Each structure stands twice: as structure tokens, then as C-alpha cells.
Amino acid sequence: MDWSDWFTWFDARDATVAREVLQRGIAAIFLLAFVSTLNQFRPLLGEHGLLPVPDLLRAVDDAERRRRERIVREGGRPPRFGRTRRLGYLGPTIFRRWGYTDARLVAVCAVGILLAASVVAGLPQLGPPWVPLVAFLAMWGLYLSIVSVGQTFYGFGWEMLLCEAGFLVAFLGSRSVPPPLPILALTWWLVFRLEFGAGMIKLRGDRAWRDLTALYYHHETQPMPGPLSRQAHLLPKWFHRLEVVGNHTAQLVVPFLLFAPQPVRSIAAAVIIGTQLWLVVTGNFAWLNWITIVLAFGAVGDGVLGWLLPWLPIEAIGAPPDATSPPWWVALVLLVTVLLAWLGRRPLRNLFSRRQLMNASFDRYLLANAYGAFGSVTRQRVEVIVEGTSDDPLRPGARWRAYGFKGKPGDPRRIPRQFAPYHLRLDWLMWFLPLGRIEEDWFLRLLERLLEADPATLKLLARDPFDGERPTAVRARTELYRFSTRAEHRSSGEVWIRQPLGVAIPPISMGEPERR
């Protein structure tokens, strides 16, 4: 008996297309993430950004030095630098060892883009299984380095989801070996945690999810509406209740079917993909929906696809019929499977905890995470409007002009644009401002950059009312926004109806002391 006969269960020969979609799809999202970082990281977090990474690294060094000195004073053995417990929001990063510069950030993004593009083109998949493994682990490590220093601008659930998914699909191998079943099963488990965790956080959170009224508000108050969000919001309330029922079914029932035999598993994946496509149509959730679609496709079998799409050349992209996984590859995959299963014990407990965490990581390498979204639903939409003036800000007749953001609602006549899966990080954080403390450090620095007419910062916006010139003062107001009814839209042409609330941050001029 050949040794491979003992591991016939290891090779999932019915997952050829699933592996292609998983590898190329996750690589495409990595590509998008690195491009997004290349375009936005420097004005947000670079050497002269709103929350500069060098300042963060110095703060971490100072904290470690103080801790080291305290241990020495207390008579303990001083820890080696780099091995002490760091600030909670700083994970593993190459910028910790080599230091951060904008040039190094560009180099990291360039390497990530090239690696991701090669996988999307299918080049590493043509070699032995270690080639795509190295490509994905490199992308994972580079992006983890970015997320670890990204602070609030990278504090979104889909950042850690991309890291976890990127590490996982690294072990799917190449076309020289059949897809490994243990890794595919872990992708189903990841989708289960993603969907079931989101469903449970809703049931445990806002009453609106339990009485089926959440979608009365969500399409209007979501962080960044899309072109069809208003039409979705204006649908009858009975349809919104059906949406909530469909959401609960897709997130709380269907994920269990991912572990059923085919074709039930493929049907469950289709339901999840369908609900995610509805979210794509009605919102702008960066790459969250798209990465969920890609991961859910990992449960679709070749037999089902062959029945639906008989013209699909499945045999041409799969491993040779007589190909088997070499012993070293089987051992490596099983070792990683055991590691990830062990790390997954805490996310599993979290799913059934009364104090369920949402979008939290249980390890520093973002390999075992808890997901979820919209545990509470905002009933009203409050927008922060940033304005500047070239006049004396204390004069009653001063003319204030609003800065335009790319995705955030502003002009009441402008139909929201579709940006997802691209992530507009500044626009997303602007949505969170009215929900917490508006005088966030990054927002006050944003106002300072606008006073300086900083070109890099202005590129993050859609419209500069001063055409690159410096205003004499800037301020922030709040307004209540709601979608116009069909009758209001016919009469005025406005997409949004606005109601002024007040001045959140009074006029700030150059040379004034910072608010902290």
C-alpha cells in the first residue's frame, strides 16, 4: 500500500474552481488594499500625516523604556528590547524594526502590488505548492505590518479579515497538487464565524434587529450610502422586514449548512453570496462584501459548477488526475491546520458569549478574529460639515464654503457614488465623528492641514472651495440628513434633506492654540 492511500481524504478533488477563486480573489483584494494604502496612507499616517507613524513608534519605544526601567528599579531582570509587551494597538510590523519612512511605505506597497498581481494572473500557481505559499505569506506579512501601525484608520473588521484569509489561502497549494481539504474546511469555518458572528451580535445588540425594524433606518444611516441606497430606503416597510428575516436566515441558519455534503454546501454558499451581492448593490462597505463572496465560493463544488456551467474547462485548471500531495506538503498543511484550530478556540467561545466581542483579534498576527457589524442601528444621520472662509471669521456676513468629500454625503443634490470595494478611510471615519468625541486628534489635525492648504491632504477630498489657496479660518458644523421622499425629489431635485444642528468646532485660524 502506498503512503498516499492513508491520506485519500486529504485531497479535495472537487474543489478545483474553488481554489482558483479563493487564490485569485483574495489576491485581487490584496492588490486593491495595497493600492488604497499607496494612495491614502501618507497624508493620513505618513511622516507628515494626521496621525504620524513615527510618533506612534516613538511612543511605543518610550513606553517600553519606562517599563524596562521600572522592572530594573524593582530588582527584576530587564527584558530584551522588542520582547516586552507593547501597546495594545501595535502588532508585528517591519516598521518597528527598520523604522518608518514614506519611501519605505511606498516600497512595501509596490512589492505587495506586484505579488498580488502575479497571483491574479495565475503565475505562482503554475509552480510547486511552495511558490503561492511564499507569495501569500509575503502579502500577509507586508499588509500586517501596515495594519499594525494604521491606528484608527485601519481599525476596521475587513482589515483583519484580509490578513486572516490571506494567511489561510497561502496553504491551498498550486496546480501541481490537489486542493487540501483541511484548508478548505477552515475557509468554511471562517465564513461561519464571519456570518454567524454578525448575526449573533445583531440579535444581542439592537432591539430593531429583533422586532424586524432595523432596515427602516439602515439604508439611510449606513456609513457610506451608494447610488441605490435611497431607492432601497424608499421601499415599503414590509419589504424591509423581509430583508431583516432574510438577513437572520443567511447569518444564523445557512452557515451551518456549509459543513453539509454537496450539493447542500454549494446551495448554502449561493445563499450567502446572494445576500452579499444585495449589500454590494445597496451600500459601500469597502471590500467586506467582496471578500465574503470569495470566501463563500470556497464551498462550491466542481460537480455543481459542471452541472450549472457545462462549458467550464474545469479539468484544464486542476491538478493532473494522478497527482498526489507529497509528504512534506501534507505534514505542513496538517501542522497549520492544528495551529489554526487551536487559535480558533477563543473566537468559538466568543460566538456564544453574552459579552460577545465584535471585530476583535485574539492574537497579534490577526489569525483568529471575531467579526460582526451593526450590532446597533443608528436612527438618524448626523453629518459633520467642514467649512472655510476667506473673510474675517468674526464678521457676521462672513461667507463660509464647504469642503467636498469623495464618498461622505455633503451636497444635497449629489447622488452617492459607488466606491466599494475601494476603501475611503477618511470618509468612513467622518461618519464615526458625531457618534463619539468630535475633537479627535486626527480631525483637529485635518482642520490644521486645511488651514495650511496642504496639497496631500486636499487630494483626499473631492472639492477644495479655495482652489489650493489658504482660507483664513475653518470650522465644523453638524447637520441632520435624511433621504428625500419621491415627492420632495421631484420638486427640488435634492437627494438629501438637511437640517442645521449647530457649530461643533468654532472657527480656527492659523496660529491659534491646538484643542486637545
Coordinates of C-alpha atoms in Angstrom, one line a residue:
M1 CA 0.0 0.0 0.0
D2 CA 1.3 3.4 -1.0
W3 CA 1.6 6.0 1.8
S4 CA -0.8 8.3 -0.1
D5 CA -3.5 5.7 0.4
W6 CA -3.6 6.7 4.0
F7 CA -4.4 10.3 3.0
T8 CA -7.0 9.9 0.3
W9 CA -9.3 12.1 2.4
F10 CA -6.7 14.9 2.3
D11 CA -7.1 15.8 -1.4
A12 CA -10.3 17.7 -2.3
R13 CA -10.5 16.9 -6.0
D14 CA -14.0 18.5 -6.2
A15 CA -12.6 22.0 -5.4
T16 CA -10.5 22.9 -8.4
V17 CA -12.5 26.0 -9.3
A18 CA -13.0 26.9 -5.6
R19 CA -9.2 27.1 -5.1
E20 CA -8.8 29.3 -8.2
V21 CA -11.5 31.7 -7.0
L22 CA -10.0 31.8 -3.5
Q23 CA -6.5 32.4 -4.5
R24 CA -7.1 34.9 -7.3
G25 CA -10.0 36.6 -5.4
I26 CA -8.0 37.2 -2.2
A27 CA -5.0 38.3 -4.2
A28 CA -7.2 40.8 -6.1
I29 CA -8.4 42.2 -2.7
F30 CA -4.8 42.4 -1.5
L31 CA -4.0 44.3 -4.7
L32 CA -6.8 46.8 -4.0
A33 CA -5.7 47.1 -0.4
F34 CA -2.1 47.9 -1.3
V35 CA -3.3 50.5 -3.9
S36 CA -5.6 52.1 -1.4
T37 CA -2.7 52.3 1.1
L38 CA -0.4 53.7 -1.5
N39 CA -2.9 56.5 -2.3
Q40 CA -4.0 57.3 1.3
F41 CA -1.5 56.2 3.9
R42 CA 1.0 59.1 3.6
P43 CA -1.4 62.0 4.1
L44 CA -3.2 60.1 6.9
L45 CA -0.4 58.3 8.7
G46 CA 2.9 59.2 7.0
E47 CA 5.7 61.3 8.2
H48 CA 3.5 64.5 7.9
G49 CA 0.2 62.7 8.3
L50 CA -2.7 63.3 10.6
L51 CA -1.5 60.5 12.9
P52 CA 2.2 60.1 12.0
V53 CA 3.5 56.6 12.4
P54 CA 7.0 57.9 13.6
D55 CA 5.2 59.5 16.6
L56 CA 3.5 56.2 17.3
L57 CA 6.7 54.2 17.2
R58 CA 8.4 56.8 19.5
A59 CA 5.6 56.4 21.9
V60 CA 6.0 52.7 21.9
D61 CA 9.7 52.9 22.5
D62 CA 9.2 55.3 25.4
A63 CA 6.6 53.0 26.9
E64 CA 9.0 50.0 26.7
R65 CA 11.8 52.1 28.1
R66 CA 9.8 53.1 31.1
R67 CA 8.7 49.6 31.7
R68 CA 12.2 48.3 31.5
E69 CA 13.4 51.0 33.9
R70 CA 10.6 50.2 36.3
I71 CA 11.5 46.4 36.3
V72 CA 15.1 47.3 37.0
R73 CA 14.2 49.6 39.9
E74 CA 12.1 46.8 41.4
G75 CA 15.1 44.4 41.2
G76 CA 13.9 42.3 38.3
R77 CA 15.8 41.2 35.3
P78 CA 15.4 43.7 32.5
P79 CA 13.7 42.3 29.4
R80 CA 15.3 42.4 26.0
F81 CA 14.0 45.2 23.8
G82 CA 11.5 44.1 21.3
R83 CA 10.3 41.3 23.6
T84 CA 8.3 43.3 26.1
R85 CA 4.6 43.7 25.9
R86 CA 3.8 46.6 23.6
L87 CA 1.0 49.0 23.4
G88 CA -2.3 47.1 22.7
Y89 CA -2.8 48.6 19.3
L90 CA 0.7 47.9 17.9
G91 CA 1.2 44.4 16.4
P92 CA 4.1 42.9 14.4
T93 CA 5.4 45.3 11.8
I94 CA 8.6 45.7 9.8
F95 CA 8.5 49.4 10.5
R96 CA 9.1 48.6 14.2
R97 CA 12.5 47.1 13.3
W98 CA 13.6 49.2 10.4
G99 CA 11.8 52.5 11.2
Y100 CA 9.1 54.2 9.2
T101 CA 9.7 56.5 6.2
D102 CA 7.3 57.3 3.4
A103 CA 9.7 55.9 0.9
R104 CA 9.7 52.5 2.8
L105 CA 5.9 52.6 2.8
V106 CA 5.9 53.0 -1.0
A107 CA 8.3 50.1 -1.4
V108 CA 6.1 47.9 0.8
C109 CA 3.1 48.8 -1.3
A110 CA 5.0 48.3 -4.6
V111 CA 6.1 44.8 -3.6
G112 CA 2.6 43.9 -2.4
I113 CA 1.0 45.1 -5.6
L114 CA 3.5 43.1 -7.7
L115 CA 2.9 39.9 -5.7
A116 CA -0.8 40.3 -5.7
A117 CA -0.9 41.0 -9.5
S118 CA 1.2 37.8 -10.2
V119 CA -1.3 35.6 -8.3
V120 CA -4.3 37.3 -10.0
A121 CA -2.5 36.4 -13.3
G122 CA -2.1 32.8 -12.1
L123 CA 1.7 32.7 -12.3
P124 CA 2.7 31.3 -8.9
Q125 CA 0.0 28.7 -9.2
L126 CA 1.9 27.1 -12.2
G127 CA 4.9 26.1 -10.0
P128 CA 5.2 23.8 -7.0
P129 CA 2.9 24.4 -4.0
W130 CA 5.5 26.4 -2.0
V131 CA 5.5 29.2 -4.6
P132 CA 2.0 30.5 -4.0
L133 CA 2.6 29.8 -0.3
V134 CA 5.6 32.2 -0.3
A135 CA 3.7 34.8 -2.3
F136 CA 0.7 34.9 0.0
L137 CA 2.8 34.8 3.2
A138 CA 4.7 37.8 1.9
M139 CA 1.5 39.7 1.2
W140 CA 0.1 38.8 4.6
G141 CA 3.3 39.9 6.4
L142 CA 3.5 43.2 4.4
Y143 CA -0.1 44.1 5.0
L144 CA 0.0 43.0 8.6
S145 CA 2.9 45.5 9.0
I146 CA 0.7 48.3 7.6
V147 CA -2.4 47.4 9.7
S148 CA -0.3 47.2 12.9
V149 CA 0.7 50.9 12.6
G150 CA -2.6 52.0 10.9
Q151 CA -4.2 53.1 14.2
T152 CA -7.8 54.2 13.8
F153 CA -7.6 54.5 10.0
Y154 CA -7.1 50.7 9.8
G155 CA -9.3 49.7 12.7
F156 CA -11.9 48.0 10.5
G157 CA -13.0 44.4 10.6
W158 CA -12.2 43.8 7.0
E159 CA -8.5 44.6 7.6
M160 CA -8.1 41.7 10.0
L161 CA -10.3 39.6 7.8
L162 CA -8.0 40.1 4.8
C163 CA -5.0 39.2 6.9
E164 CA -6.6 36.0 8.2
A165 CA -7.9 35.0 4.8
G166 CA -4.5 35.8 3.2
F167 CA -2.6 33.5 5.6
L168 CA -5.2 30.8 5.2
V169 CA -5.3 30.6 1.4
A170 CA -1.5 30.5 1.3
F171 CA -1.8 26.8 2.1
L172 CA -4.1 25.9 -0.8
G173 CA -1.1 24.9 -2.9
S174 CA -0.6 25.1 -6.6
R175 CA -2.0 23.3 -9.6
S176 CA 0.6 20.6 -9.2
V177 CA -1.3 19.2 -6.2
P178 CA -5.0 18.7 -5.4
P179 CA -6.6 21.3 -3.1
P180 CA -6.1 20.3 0.5
L181 CA -9.4 19.6 2.3
P182 CA -8.3 20.8 5.8
I183 CA -7.6 24.3 4.4
L184 CA -10.9 24.4 2.5
A185 CA -12.7 23.4 5.7
L186 CA -11.0 26.2 7.5
T187 CA -12.3 28.6 4.9
W188 CA -15.9 27.3 5.6
W189 CA -15.2 27.8 9.3
L190 CA -14.0 31.4 8.6
V191 CA -17.2 32.2 6.7
F192 CA -19.2 30.6 9.5
R193 CA -17.6 32.9 12.1
L194 CA -18.0 35.9 9.9
E195 CA -21.7 35.4 9.2
F196 CA -22.8 33.7 12.4
G197 CA -20.9 36.3 14.5
A198 CA -22.5 39.1 12.6
G199 CA -26.0 37.6 13.1
M200 CA -25.5 37.0 16.9
I201 CA -24.1 40.5 17.5
K202 CA -27.3 41.9 15.9
L203 CA -29.7 39.7 18.0
R204 CA -27.8 40.6 21.2
G205 CA -27.5 44.2 20.3
D206 CA -30.2 46.5 19.0
R207 CA -33.8 45.7 19.6
A208 CA -34.5 46.9 16.0
W209 CA -33.0 43.6 14.7
R210 CA -35.3 41.6 16.9
D211 CA -38.5 43.5 16.1
L212 CA -37.5 43.5 12.3
T213 CA -37.4 47.3 12.0
A214 CA -33.6 47.7 11.6
L215 CA -33.9 48.3 7.8
Y216 CA -36.3 51.1 8.3
Y217 CA -33.2 53.1 9.1
H218 CA -30.1 51.3 7.9
H219 CA -30.0 52.2 4.2
E220 CA -30.3 55.9 5.1
T221 CA -27.9 56.0 8.1
Q222 CA -25.2 53.5 7.0
P223 CA -21.6 54.9 6.9
M224 CA -21.4 55.5 3.2
P225 CA -24.6 55.1 1.1
G226 CA -24.3 54.0 -2.5
P227 CA -26.2 55.1 -5.7
L228 CA -29.1 52.8 -5.0
S229 CA -29.3 53.3 -1.2
R230 CA -32.0 55.9 -1.4
Q231 CA -34.2 53.6 -3.6
A232 CA -33.7 50.8 -1.2
H233 CA -34.6 53.1 1.7
L234 CA -37.9 54.1 0.0
L235 CA -39.0 50.5 -0.4
P236 CA -42.2 49.6 1.6
K237 CA -41.7 48.7 5.2
W238 CA -43.0 45.1 4.7
F239 CA -40.0 44.6 2.3
H240 CA -37.6 46.0 4.9
R241 CA -39.0 43.4 7.4
L242 CA -38.4 40.7 4.9
E243 CA -34.9 42.0 4.5
V244 CA -34.2 41.5 8.2
V245 CA -35.7 38.0 8.1
G246 CA -33.5 37.2 5.1
N247 CA -30.5 38.6 6.9
H248 CA -31.2 36.5 10.0
T249 CA -31.7 33.4 7.9
A250 CA -28.5 33.9 5.9
Q251 CA -26.4 34.6 9.0
L252 CA -27.9 32.4 11.7
V253 CA -29.1 29.3 9.9
V254 CA -27.4 29.0 6.5
P255 CA -23.8 29.0 7.8
F256 CA -24.3 25.6 9.5
L257 CA -25.1 24.1 6.0
L258 CA -21.6 25.0 4.9
F259 CA -20.4 21.8 6.6
A260 CA -23.1 19.6 4.9
P261 CA -22.4 17.3 1.9
Q262 CA -22.7 18.5 -1.6
P263 CA -24.8 20.0 -3.2
V264 CA -26.2 21.4 0.1
R265 CA -22.9 23.1 0.8
S266 CA -22.9 24.8 -2.6
I267 CA -26.5 25.9 -2.1
A268 CA -25.6 27.4 1.3
A269 CA -22.7 29.3 -0.4
A270 CA -25.0 30.6 -3.1
V271 CA -27.4 32.0 -0.5
I272 CA -24.6 33.8 1.3
I273 CA -23.2 35.1 -2.0
G274 CA -26.7 36.3 -3.0
T275 CA -27.2 38.3 0.3
Q276 CA -23.7 39.8 0.0
L277 CA -24.5 41.0 -3.6
W278 CA -27.6 42.7 -2.2
L279 CA -25.3 44.5 0.2
V280 CA -23.0 45.4 -2.6
V281 CA -25.9 47.0 -4.5
T282 CA -27.2 49.0 -1.6
G283 CA -24.1 50.1 0.2
N284 CA -20.4 50.9 0.2
F285 CA -18.7 48.6 2.7
A286 CA -15.2 48.6 1.2
W287 CA -14.1 45.0 0.4
L288 CA -16.1 43.4 3.2
N289 CA -18.8 42.0 1.0
W290 CA -16.5 41.0 -1.8
I291 CA -14.1 39.1 0.4
T292 CA -17.1 37.3 1.9
I293 CA -18.3 36.3 -1.6
V294 CA -14.8 35.0 -2.5
L295 CA -14.5 33.0 0.8
A296 CA -18.1 31.6 0.4
F297 CA -17.2 30.4 -3.1
G298 CA -14.7 28.0 -1.3
A299 CA -17.7 25.8 -0.5
V300 CA -18.9 25.5 -4.1
G301 CA -18.1 22.1 -5.7
D302 CA -16.8 21.4 -9.2
G303 CA -19.7 18.9 -9.7
V304 CA -22.3 21.6 -9.1
L305 CA -20.5 24.1 -11.3
G306 CA -20.1 21.5 -14.0
W307 CA -23.9 20.9 -13.9
L308 CA -24.7 24.6 -14.0
L309 CA -21.9 25.6 -16.5
P310 CA -21.1 22.5 -18.6
W311 CA -18.8 24.6 -20.8
L312 CA -16.5 25.5 -18.0
P313 CA -13.0 23.9 -18.6
I314 CA -12.6 22.6 -15.0
E315 CA -10.1 19.8 -16.0
A316 CA -7.8 22.3 -17.6
I317 CA -7.1 24.3 -14.4
G318 CA -6.9 21.4 -12.0
A319 CA -4.1 19.1 -10.8
P320 CA -3.3 16.1 -13.1
P321 CA -5.6 13.2 -12.4
D322 CA -2.7 11.1 -11.0
A323 CA -1.3 13.9 -8.9
T324 CA -1.0 13.4 -5.1
S325 CA 0.2 15.6 -2.3
P326 CA 3.9 15.0 -1.3
P327 CA 4.5 14.0 2.3
W328 CA 6.2 17.3 3.3
W329 CA 3.1 19.2 2.0
V330 CA 0.7 17.0 3.8
A331 CA 2.7 17.4 7.0
L332 CA 2.9 21.2 6.7
V333 CA -0.8 21.6 6.0
L334 CA -1.8 19.4 8.9
L335 CA 0.5 21.3 11.2
V336 CA -1.0 24.6 10.1
T337 CA -4.5 23.2 10.5
V338 CA -3.8 22.1 14.1
L339 CA -2.4 25.6 14.8
L340 CA -5.3 27.5 13.4
A341 CA -7.8 25.1 15.0
W342 CA -6.1 25.8 18.4
L343 CA -6.2 29.5 17.8
G344 CA -9.8 29.3 16.8
R345 CA -11.0 28.1 20.3
R346 CA -11.3 31.7 21.6
P347 CA -13.3 33.0 18.6
L348 CA -15.5 30.0 19.0
R349 CA -16.2 30.8 22.7
N350 CA -16.8 34.4 21.8
L351 CA -19.7 33.4 19.4
F352 CA -21.7 32.1 22.3
S353 CA -20.6 34.6 24.9
R354 CA -23.1 37.0 26.4
R355 CA -20.4 39.7 26.1
Q356 CA -19.6 38.9 22.5
L357 CA -16.8 41.0 21.0
M358 CA -17.2 42.4 17.6
N359 CA -14.2 42.9 15.2
A360 CA -11.6 41.9 17.7
S361 CA -8.5 39.8 17.3
F362 CA -7.3 37.2 19.8
D363 CA -3.7 37.0 18.6
R364 CA -1.1 39.5 17.5
Y365 CA -0.8 38.1 14.0
L366 CA -4.6 38.5 13.2
L367 CA -5.1 34.8 12.5
A368 CA -8.0 34.2 14.9
N369 CA -10.5 37.0 14.9
A370 CA -14.1 37.8 15.9
Y371 CA -16.3 39.6 13.3
G372 CA -19.6 41.4 13.2
A373 CA -21.2 44.6 12.1
F374 CA -24.1 46.9 13.0
G375 CA -24.9 45.4 16.4
S376 CA -26.7 48.7 16.9
V377 CA -28.5 50.7 14.2
T378 CA -28.3 54.5 14.0
R379 CA -31.7 56.0 13.7
Q380 CA -30.6 59.5 12.5
R381 CA -27.8 60.6 10.2
V382 CA -25.7 63.4 11.6
E383 CA -23.1 64.8 9.2
V384 CA -20.1 66.9 10.1
I385 CA -19.7 69.7 7.6
V386 CA -16.2 71.2 7.3
E387 CA -16.2 74.8 6.1
G388 CA -13.7 77.5 5.4
T389 CA -13.8 81.2 4.8
S390 CA -11.5 83.8 3.2
D391 CA -13.3 86.6 5.2
D392 CA -12.9 87.7 8.8
P393 CA -14.5 84.7 10.6
L394 CA -15.9 87.1 13.3
R395 CA -17.7 89.2 10.8
P396 CA -21.5 88.4 10.8
G397 CA -21.6 88.4 7.0
A398 CA -18.6 86.1 6.5
R399 CA -19.0 83.7 3.6
W400 CA -18.4 80.1 4.6
R401 CA -17.8 77.5 1.9
A402 CA -18.0 73.7 2.4
Y403 CA -15.2 71.3 1.5
G404 CA -16.5 68.3 -0.5
F405 CA -15.6 64.7 0.4
K406 CA -15.5 61.9 -2.1
G407 CA -17.9 59.5 -0.5
K408 CA -19.4 61.2 2.5
P409 CA -22.7 62.9 1.9
G410 CA -22.4 66.7 1.5
D411 CA -24.1 68.4 -1.5
P412 CA -27.8 67.6 -1.1
R413 CA -28.2 67.2 -4.9
R414 CA -25.4 64.8 -5.4
I415 CA -26.3 61.1 -5.8
P416 CA -23.9 58.9 -3.7
R417 CA -21.3 57.2 -5.7
Q418 CA -20.2 53.6 -5.7
F419 CA -16.6 53.3 -4.3
A420 CA -16.6 49.8 -2.8
P421 CA -14.6 47.6 -2.9
Y422 CA -12.2 50.6 -2.7
H423 CA -11.9 51.9 0.9
L424 CA -12.1 55.7 1.5
R425 CA -10.7 55.7 5.0
L426 CA -11.1 59.4 5.8
D427 CA -14.8 59.4 4.7
W428 CA -15.5 56.4 6.9
L429 CA -14.1 58.0 10.0
M430 CA -16.0 61.2 9.3
W431 CA -19.2 59.0 9.8
F432 CA -18.0 58.0 13.3
L433 CA -17.2 61.5 14.5
P434 CA -20.8 62.5 15.6
L435 CA -21.1 59.2 17.4
G436 CA -18.3 60.0 19.8
R437 CA -15.9 62.8 20.6
I438 CA -15.7 65.2 17.7
E439 CA -12.5 66.7 18.9
E440 CA -10.4 63.7 17.9
D441 CA -6.7 64.4 17.4
W442 CA -6.8 63.3 13.7
F443 CA -9.8 65.6 13.0
L444 CA -8.2 68.6 14.6
R445 CA -5.1 68.0 12.6
L446 CA -7.2 67.7 9.5
L447 CA -8.5 71.2 10.2
E448 CA -5.0 72.4 10.6
R449 CA -3.9 70.9 7.2
L450 CA -6.9 72.6 5.6
L451 CA -5.8 75.9 7.0
E452 CA -2.4 75.2 5.5
A453 CA -3.9 74.2 2.2
D454 CA -1.7 71.1 2.4
P455 CA -1.8 69.6 -1.2
A456 CA -1.5 65.9 0.0
T457 CA -4.5 66.4 2.4
L458 CA -6.6 68.2 -0.3
K459 CA -6.1 65.2 -2.6
L460 CA -8.1 63.1 -0.2
L461 CA -11.1 65.4 -0.8
A462 CA -13.4 65.8 -3.8
R463 CA -13.6 69.6 -3.8
D464 CA -11.5 72.4 -2.4
P465 CA -13.6 75.5 -2.5
F466 CA -10.4 77.7 -2.3
D467 CA -8.6 76.1 -5.3
G468 CA -5.4 75.5 -3.3
E469 CA -5.3 78.9 -1.6
R470 CA -5.3 79.1 2.2
P471 CA -8.5 80.1 4.0
T472 CA -8.4 82.5 6.9
A473 CA -10.4 80.2 9.1
V474 CA -12.1 76.8 9.2
R475 CA -14.9 75.4 11.3
A476 CA -17.0 72.3 11.7
R477 CA -20.8 72.2 11.8
T478 CA -23.3 69.4 12.2
E479 CA -26.4 68.8 10.2
L480 CA -29.2 66.3 10.2
Y481 CA -29.5 64.4 6.9
R482 CA -32.3 62.3 5.6
F483 CA -33.2 60.9 2.2
S484 CA -35.7 63.0 0.3
T485 CA -39.1 61.4 -0.5
R486 CA -40.1 60.8 -4.1
A487 CA -42.3 63.9 -4.0
E488 CA -39.5 66.1 -2.5
H489 CA -37.0 64.8 -5.1
R490 CA -39.4 65.6 -8.0
S491 CA -40.0 69.2 -6.7
S492 CA -36.4 70.1 -5.7
G493 CA -34.1 67.6 -7.3
E494 CA -32.4 67.0 -3.9
V495 CA -31.3 63.6 -2.8
W496 CA -30.8 64.7 0.8
I497 CA -32.9 67.0 3.0
R498 CA -30.8 68.8 5.6
Q499 CA -31.5 70.5 8.9
P500 CA -28.7 72.5 10.6
L501 CA -27.9 71.5 14.2
G502 CA -25.2 73.8 15.3
V503 CA -21.4 74.6 15.3
A504 CA -19.4 71.6 16.6
I505 CA -16.0 73.3 16.4
P506 CA -15.9 77.1 16.3
P507 CA -13.7 78.9 13.8
I508 CA -10.0 78.1 14.0
S509 CA -7.4 80.4 12.4
M510 CA -3.6 79.9 11.8
G511 CA -1.6 80.5 15.0
E512 CA -4.4 79.6 17.4
P513 CA -3.5 77.1 20.1
E514 CA -4.5 73.5 19.4
R515 CA -7.6 72.0 21.0
R516 CA -6.6 68.8 22.8

